[in-house]
PDB file of C-alpha atoms in Angstrom:
ATOM      1  CA  UNK A   1      68.969 131.885  95.897  1.00 75.00           C
ATOM      2  CA  UNK A   2      72.131 132.291  97.958  1.00 81.00           C
ATOM      3  CA  UNK A   3      73.621 130.400 100.936  1.00 86.00           C
ATOM      4  CA  UNK A   4      72.596 133.366 103.112  1.00 87.00           C
ATOM      5  CA  UNK A   5      68.953 133.080 102.055  1.00 85.00           C
ATOM      6  CA  UNK A   6      68.971 129.305 102.600  1.00 88.00           C
ATOM      7  CA  UNK A   7      70.412 129.764 106.096  1.00 89.00           C
ATOM      8  CA  UNK A   8      67.887 132.505 106.857  1.00 87.00           C
ATOM      9  CA  UNK A   9      65.057 130.222 105.769  1.00 88.00           C
ATOM     10  CA  UNK A  10      66.325 127.507 108.124  1.00 91.00           C
ATOM     11  CA  UNK A  11      66.721 130.106 110.870  1.00 90.00           C
ATOM     12  CA  UNK A  12      63.144 131.400 110.677  1.00 89.00           C
ATOM     13  CA  UNK A  13      61.948 127.807 110.520  1.00 91.00           C
ATOM     14  CA  UNK A  14      63.801 127.150 113.793  1.00 90.00           C
ATOM     15  CA  UNK A  15      62.491 130.386 115.331  1.00 89.00           C
ATOM     16  CA  UNK A  16      58.954 129.145 114.730  1.00 92.00           C
ATOM     17  CA  UNK A  17      59.528 125.539 115.878  1.00 94.00           C
ATOM     18  CA  UNK A  18      58.497 124.991 119.518  1.00 94.00           C
ATOM     19  CA  UNK A  19      61.192 122.354 120.160  1.00 93.00           C
ATOM     20  CA  UNK A  20      64.266 124.246 118.881  1.00 92.00           C
ATOM     21  CA  UNK A  21      65.968 126.828 121.083  1.00 87.00           C
ATOM     22  CA  UNK A  22      69.012 127.734 118.981  1.00 87.00           C
ATOM     23  CA  UNK A  23      70.129 127.892 115.329  1.00 89.00           C
ATOM     24  CA  UNK A  24      73.608 128.514 113.965  1.00 88.00           C
ATOM     25  CA  UNK A  25      75.354 128.360 110.579  1.00 89.00           C
ATOM     26  CA  UNK A  26      79.013 127.467 110.988  1.00 88.00           C
ATOM     27  CA  UNK A  27      81.499 124.878 112.160  1.00 85.00           C
ATOM     28  CA  UNK A  28      80.561 121.966 114.376  1.00 81.00           C
ATOM     29  CA  UNK A  29      83.154 123.250 116.880  1.00 78.00           C
ATOM     30  CA  UNK A  30      80.887 126.326 117.279  1.00 73.00           C
ATOM     31  CA  UNK A  31      78.643 124.119 119.424  1.00 72.00           C
ATOM     32  CA  UNK A  32      81.047 124.873 122.306  1.00 65.00           C
ATOM     33  CA  UNK A  33      80.696 128.649 121.932  1.00 66.00           C
ATOM     34  CA  UNK A  34      77.974 130.917 123.245  1.00 64.00           C
ATOM     35  CA  UNK A  35      77.288 132.643 119.937  1.00 65.00           C
ATOM     36  CA  UNK A  36      75.542 135.992 119.763  1.00 62.00           C
ATOM     37  CA  UNK A  37      72.479 135.565 117.555  1.00 60.00           C
ATOM     38  CA  UNK A  38      68.735 136.032 117.521  1.00 59.00           C
ATOM     39  CA  UNK A  39      68.233 133.215 120.055  1.00 58.00           C
ATOM     40  CA  UNK A  40      70.787 134.310 122.674  1.00 57.00           C
ATOM     41  CA  UNK A  41      70.678 138.074 122.232  1.00 56.00           C
ATOM     42  CA  UNK A  42      73.805 139.635 123.718  1.00 59.00           C
ATOM     43  CA  UNK A  43      75.218 136.212 124.781  1.00 57.00           C
ATOM     44  CA  UNK A  44      73.760 136.483 128.283  1.00 57.00           C
ATOM     45  CA  UNK A  45      71.532 133.414 127.895  1.00 57.00           C
ATOM     46  CA  UNK A  46      74.204 130.779 127.243  1.00 59.00           C
ATOM     47  CA  UNK A  47      73.949 127.856 124.848  1.00 73.00           C
ATOM     48  CA  UNK A  48      70.398 126.648 124.319  1.00 80.00           C
ATOM     49  CA  UNK A  49      69.197 123.128 123.505  1.00 86.00           C
ATOM     50  CA  UNK A  50      67.663 121.487 121.546  1.00 91.00           C
ATOM     51  CA  UNK A  51      69.542 123.192 118.736  1.00 90.00           C
ATOM     52  CA  UNK A  52      70.200 123.011 115.017  1.00 93.00           C
ATOM     53  CA  UNK A  53      73.595 123.657 113.459  1.00 92.00           C
ATOM     54  CA  UNK A  54      73.839 123.992 109.671  1.00 94.00           C
ATOM     55  CA  UNK A  55      77.471 123.089 109.084  1.00 94.00           C
ATOM     56  CA  UNK A  56      79.297 124.872 106.249  1.00 92.00           C
ATOM     57  CA  UNK A  57      78.155 123.063 103.081  1.00 93.00           C
ATOM     58  CA  UNK A  58      79.681 122.245  99.721  1.00 92.00           C
ATOM     59  CA  UNK A  59      77.995 123.092  96.455  1.00 91.00           C
ATOM     60  CA  UNK A  60      77.920 122.121  92.804  1.00 90.00           C
ATOM     61  CA  UNK A  61      76.576 124.234  89.937  1.00 87.00           C
ATOM     62  CA  UNK A  62      74.919 123.136  86.705  1.00 85.00           C
ATOM     63  CA  UNK A  63      75.433 125.931  84.180  1.00 80.00           C
ATOM     64  CA  UNK A  64      74.429 124.008  81.054  1.00 75.00           C
ATOM     65  CA  UNK A  65      70.796 125.045  81.016  1.00 64.00           C
ATOM     66  CA  UNK A  66      69.105 128.394  81.328  1.00 63.00           C
ATOM     67  CA  UNK A  67      68.580 129.461  84.911  1.00 68.00           C
ATOM     68  CA  UNK A  68      71.714 128.084  86.568  1.00 79.00           C
ATOM     69  CA  UNK A  69      70.856 125.384  89.082  1.00 81.00           C
ATOM     70  CA  UNK A  70      72.814 124.388  92.159  1.00 86.00           C
ATOM     71  CA  UNK A  71      72.918 121.545  94.635  1.00 90.00           C
ATOM     72  CA  UNK A  72      74.172 122.337  98.107  1.00 91.00           C
ATOM     73  CA  UNK A  73      75.214 119.411 100.279  1.00 95.00           C
ATOM     74  CA  UNK A  74      75.615 119.889 103.995  1.00 94.00           C
ATOM     75  CA  UNK A  75      74.982 118.593 107.472  1.00 96.00           C
ATOM     76  CA  UNK A  76      72.037 119.570 109.631  1.00 96.00           C
ATOM     77  CA  UNK A  77      73.101 118.697 113.194  1.00 95.00           C
ATOM     78  CA  UNK A  78      70.241 118.453 115.693  1.00 96.00           C
ATOM     79  CA  UNK A  79      71.479 118.417 119.327  1.00 93.00           C
ATOM     80  CA  UNK A  80      70.093 117.969 122.799  1.00 92.00           C
ATOM     81  CA  UNK A  81      71.666 117.326 126.182  1.00 89.00           C
ATOM     82  CA  UNK A  82      72.105 113.853 127.650  1.00 87.00           C
ATOM     83  CA  UNK A  83      70.617 113.213 131.127  1.00 83.00           C
ATOM     84  CA  UNK A  84      70.458 116.881 132.198  1.00 77.00           C
ATOM     85  CA  UNK A  85      68.586 120.072 131.405  1.00 75.00           C
ATOM     86  CA  UNK A  86      70.850 122.844 130.181  1.00 68.00           C
ATOM     87  CA  UNK A  87      68.618 125.601 131.587  1.00 69.00           C
ATOM     88  CA  UNK A  88      68.838 124.658 135.258  1.00 72.00           C
ATOM     89  CA  UNK A  89      71.246 121.691 135.438  1.00 71.00           C
ATOM     90  CA  UNK A  90      68.528 119.364 136.746  1.00 78.00           C
ATOM     91  CA  UNK A  91      68.446 115.703 135.810  1.00 83.00           C
ATOM     92  CA  UNK A  92      66.641 114.591 132.676  1.00 81.00           C
ATOM     93  CA  UNK A  93      65.587 110.961 132.915  1.00 84.00           C
ATOM     94  CA  UNK A  94      64.808 110.512 129.209  1.00 89.00           C
ATOM     95  CA  UNK A  95      66.910 107.776 127.648  1.00 92.00           C
ATOM     96  CA  UNK A  96      69.293 108.372 124.757  1.00 92.00           C
ATOM     97  CA  UNK A  97      66.874 106.534 122.478  1.00 94.00           C
ATOM     98  CA  UNK A  98      63.938 108.725 123.577  1.00 94.00           C
ATOM     99  CA  UNK A  99      65.919 111.905 122.907  1.00 93.00           C
ATOM    100  CA  UNK A 100      67.155 110.629 119.532  1.00 95.00           C
ATOM    101  CA  UNK A 101      63.571 109.780 118.595  1.00 96.00           C
ATOM    102  CA  UNK A 102      62.437 113.294 119.585  1.00 95.00           C
ATOM    103  CA  UNK A 103      65.316 114.825 117.578  1.00 96.00           C
ATOM    104  CA  UNK A 104      64.456 112.645 114.572  1.00 97.00           C
ATOM    105  CA  UNK A 105      60.841 113.862 114.727  1.00 97.00           C
ATOM    106  CA  UNK A 106      61.998 117.489 114.972  1.00 97.00           C
ATOM    107  CA  UNK A 107      64.444 116.979 112.080  1.00 96.00           C
ATOM    108  CA  UNK A 108      61.707 115.591 109.842  1.00 96.00           C
ATOM    109  CA  UNK A 109      59.388 118.486 110.746  1.00 96.00           C
ATOM    110  CA  UNK A 110      62.107 121.049 109.971  1.00 95.00           C
ATOM    111  CA  UNK A 111      62.946 119.435 106.607  1.00 94.00           C
ATOM    112  CA  UNK A 112      59.313 119.180 105.529  1.00 93.00           C
ATOM    113  CA  UNK A 113      58.562 122.772 106.572  1.00 92.00           C
ATOM    114  CA  UNK A 114      61.739 124.013 104.871  1.00 90.00           C
ATOM    115  CA  UNK A 115      60.509 122.373 101.653  1.00 89.00           C
ATOM    116  CA  UNK A 116      57.023 123.846 102.040  1.00 88.00           C
ATOM    117  CA  UNK A 117      58.458 127.338 102.583  1.00 85.00           C
ATOM    118  CA  UNK A 118      60.945 126.836  99.738  1.00 82.00           C
ATOM    119  CA  UNK A 119      58.191 125.931  97.279  1.00 78.00           C
ATOM    120  CA  UNK A 120      56.386 129.180  98.008  1.00 73.00           C
ATOM    121  CA  UNK A 121      59.451 131.418  98.430  1.00 65.00           C
ATOM    122  CA  UNK A 122      59.237 134.155  95.799  1.00 54.00           C
ATOM    123  CA  UNK A 123      56.054 132.754  94.279  1.00 49.00           C
ATOM    124  CA  UNK A 124      57.688 129.833  92.467  1.00 52.00           C
ATOM    125  CA  UNK A 125      59.403 126.619  93.371  1.00 52.00           C
ATOM    126  CA  UNK A 126      62.973 127.680  94.015  1.00 61.00           C
ATOM    127  CA  UNK A 127      64.455 125.266  96.482  1.00 76.00           C
ATOM    128  CA  UNK A 128      64.019 122.115  98.464  1.00 86.00           C
ATOM    129  CA  UNK A 129      65.831 119.413 100.386  1.00 88.00           C
ATOM    130  CA  UNK A 130      65.560 116.735  97.733  1.00 86.00           C
ATOM    131  CA  UNK A 131      67.493 114.041  99.569  1.00 87.00           C
ATOM    132  CA  UNK A 132      68.521 113.048 103.039  1.00 91.00           C
ATOM    133  CA  UNK A 133      71.571 111.049 102.005  1.00 93.00           C
ATOM    134  CA  UNK A 134      72.363 109.701 105.447  1.00 93.00           C
ATOM    135  CA  UNK A 135      71.133 110.009 109.043  1.00 95.00           C
ATOM    136  CA  UNK A 136      73.651 109.482 111.845  1.00 94.00           C
ATOM    137  CA  UNK A 137      72.675 108.954 115.489  1.00 94.00           C
ATOM    138  CA  UNK A 138      75.276 109.634 118.195  1.00 90.00           C
ATOM    139  CA  UNK A 139      75.478 110.313 121.931  1.00 89.00           C
ATOM    140  CA  UNK A 140      77.834 111.442 124.701  1.00 85.00           C
ATOM    141  CA  UNK A 141      79.505 113.983 122.429  1.00 80.00           C
ATOM    142  CA  UNK A 142      81.712 116.933 123.259  1.00 75.00           C
ATOM    143  CA  UNK A 143      81.965 118.817 126.531  1.00 68.00           C
ATOM    144  CA  UNK A 144      78.199 119.187 126.898  1.00 73.00           C
ATOM    145  CA  UNK A 145      77.464 115.420 126.611  1.00 83.00           C
ATOM    146  CA  UNK A 146      75.234 115.943 123.600  1.00 88.00           C
ATOM    147  CA  UNK A 147      72.948 113.597 121.782  1.00 90.00           C
ATOM    148  CA  UNK A 148      72.873 114.222 118.033  1.00 92.00           C
ATOM    149  CA  UNK A 149      70.880 113.331 114.982  1.00 95.00           C
ATOM    150  CA  UNK A 150      72.865 114.425 111.914  1.00 95.00           C
ATOM    151  CA  UNK A 151      71.236 114.702 108.490  1.00 96.00           C
ATOM    152  CA  UNK A 152      73.429 114.750 105.379  1.00 96.00           C
ATOM    153  CA  UNK A 153      71.152 116.686 103.027  1.00 95.00           C
ATOM    154  CA  UNK A 154      71.091 117.814  99.410  1.00 94.00           C
ATOM    155  CA  UNK A 155      69.374 121.149  98.781  1.00 91.00           C
ATOM    156  CA  UNK A 156      68.430 121.951  95.179  1.00 88.00           C
ATOM    157  CA  UNK A 157      67.856 125.546  94.133  1.00 84.00           C
ATOM    158  CA  UNK A 158      68.371 128.085  91.365  1.00 80.00           C
ATOM    159  CA  UNK A 159      71.289 130.498  91.451  1.00 78.00           C
ATOM    160  CA  UNK A 160      70.492 134.172  91.189  1.00 74.00           C
ATOM    161  CA  UNK A 161      71.133 135.580  87.715  1.00 73.00           C
ATOM    162  CA  UNK A 162      74.290 137.596  87.201  1.00 74.00           C
ATOM    163  CA  UNK A 163      74.160 141.121  85.785  1.00 80.00           C
ATOM    164  CA  UNK A 164      77.899 141.157  85.031  1.00 83.00           C
ATOM    165  CA  UNK A 165      78.871 141.748  81.393  1.00 83.00           C
ATOM    166  CA  UNK A 166      82.570 142.105  80.542  1.00 83.00           C
ATOM    167  CA  UNK A 167      83.199 145.392  78.699  1.00 87.00           C
ATOM    168  CA  UNK A 168      86.312 144.264  76.814  1.00 86.00           C
ATOM    169  CA  UNK A 169      86.511 147.418  74.659  1.00 86.00           C
ATOM    170  CA  UNK A 170      86.887 149.637  77.757  1.00 89.00           C
ATOM    171  CA  UNK A 171      90.081 147.880  78.911  1.00 86.00           C
ATOM    172  CA  UNK A 172      93.600 149.164  78.277  1.00 85.00           C
ATOM    173  CA  UNK A 173      95.457 147.570  75.319  1.00 84.00           C
ATOM    174  CA  UNK A 174      96.256 144.764  74.724  1.00 79.00           C
ATOM    175  CA  UNK A 175      93.317 143.583  76.840  1.00 79.00           C
ATOM    176  CA  UNK A 176      90.686 145.590  74.893  1.00 83.00           C
ATOM    177  CA  UNK A 177      90.156 142.839  72.316  1.00 83.00           C
ATOM    178  CA  UNK A 178      89.431 139.186  72.735  1.00 79.00           C
ATOM    179  CA  UNK A 179      92.678 137.269  73.270  1.00 71.00           C
ATOM    180  CA  UNK A 180      94.273 135.417  70.390  1.00 69.00           C
ATOM    181  CA  UNK A 181      94.106 131.645  70.397  1.00 67.00           C
ATOM    182  CA  UNK A 182      97.839 131.445  71.195  1.00 66.00           C
ATOM    183  CA  UNK A 183      99.998 133.544  73.471  1.00 63.00           C
ATOM    184  CA  UNK A 184      99.948 134.259  77.179  1.00 64.00           C
ATOM    185  CA  UNK A 185      98.697 137.667  78.333  1.00 60.00           C
ATOM    186  CA  UNK A 186     100.320 137.204  81.729  1.00 67.00           C
ATOM    187  CA  UNK A 187     103.764 137.412  80.143  1.00 60.00           C
ATOM    188  CA  UNK A 188     103.097 140.817  78.537  1.00 57.00           C
TER     189      UNK A 188
END
């Protein structure tokens, strides 16, 4: 599994969800940009809400056992507009609490479906959001007056096996043998 495949799995999950109108993998500042993707086409549709942003994650690898495992930790940022509809600019009378509750419901649905798809991806259990470490609720954010529900998630998965094998004997001397225990090759 790769970060690209994880993002693609989130993306198709969002494509299928009736309450999400936009998905993006990137920086939180990208929320201000009309990004060309499979939701907005050639950028003629503008920013769409509710949306999900998968902010660039961090990752740790466990290489001690066979089948290298990884844990990716990142933020899933669910957004919607506060007191207006982005499509037509009309007023939206739902309260902040009502919108946060709707975003929380959507977030839970996305996480549970991501895990269901991840368990069947490739015919074996390969990934899943194993923890929601923290949930943050916020409102009146950024230029678009957004309401957010932010999930700090841990995604467990297996790294794809490497086919790389170092052919030491094919290198030019003195690099064609394993290095001695002492001495610095960079000085030669």
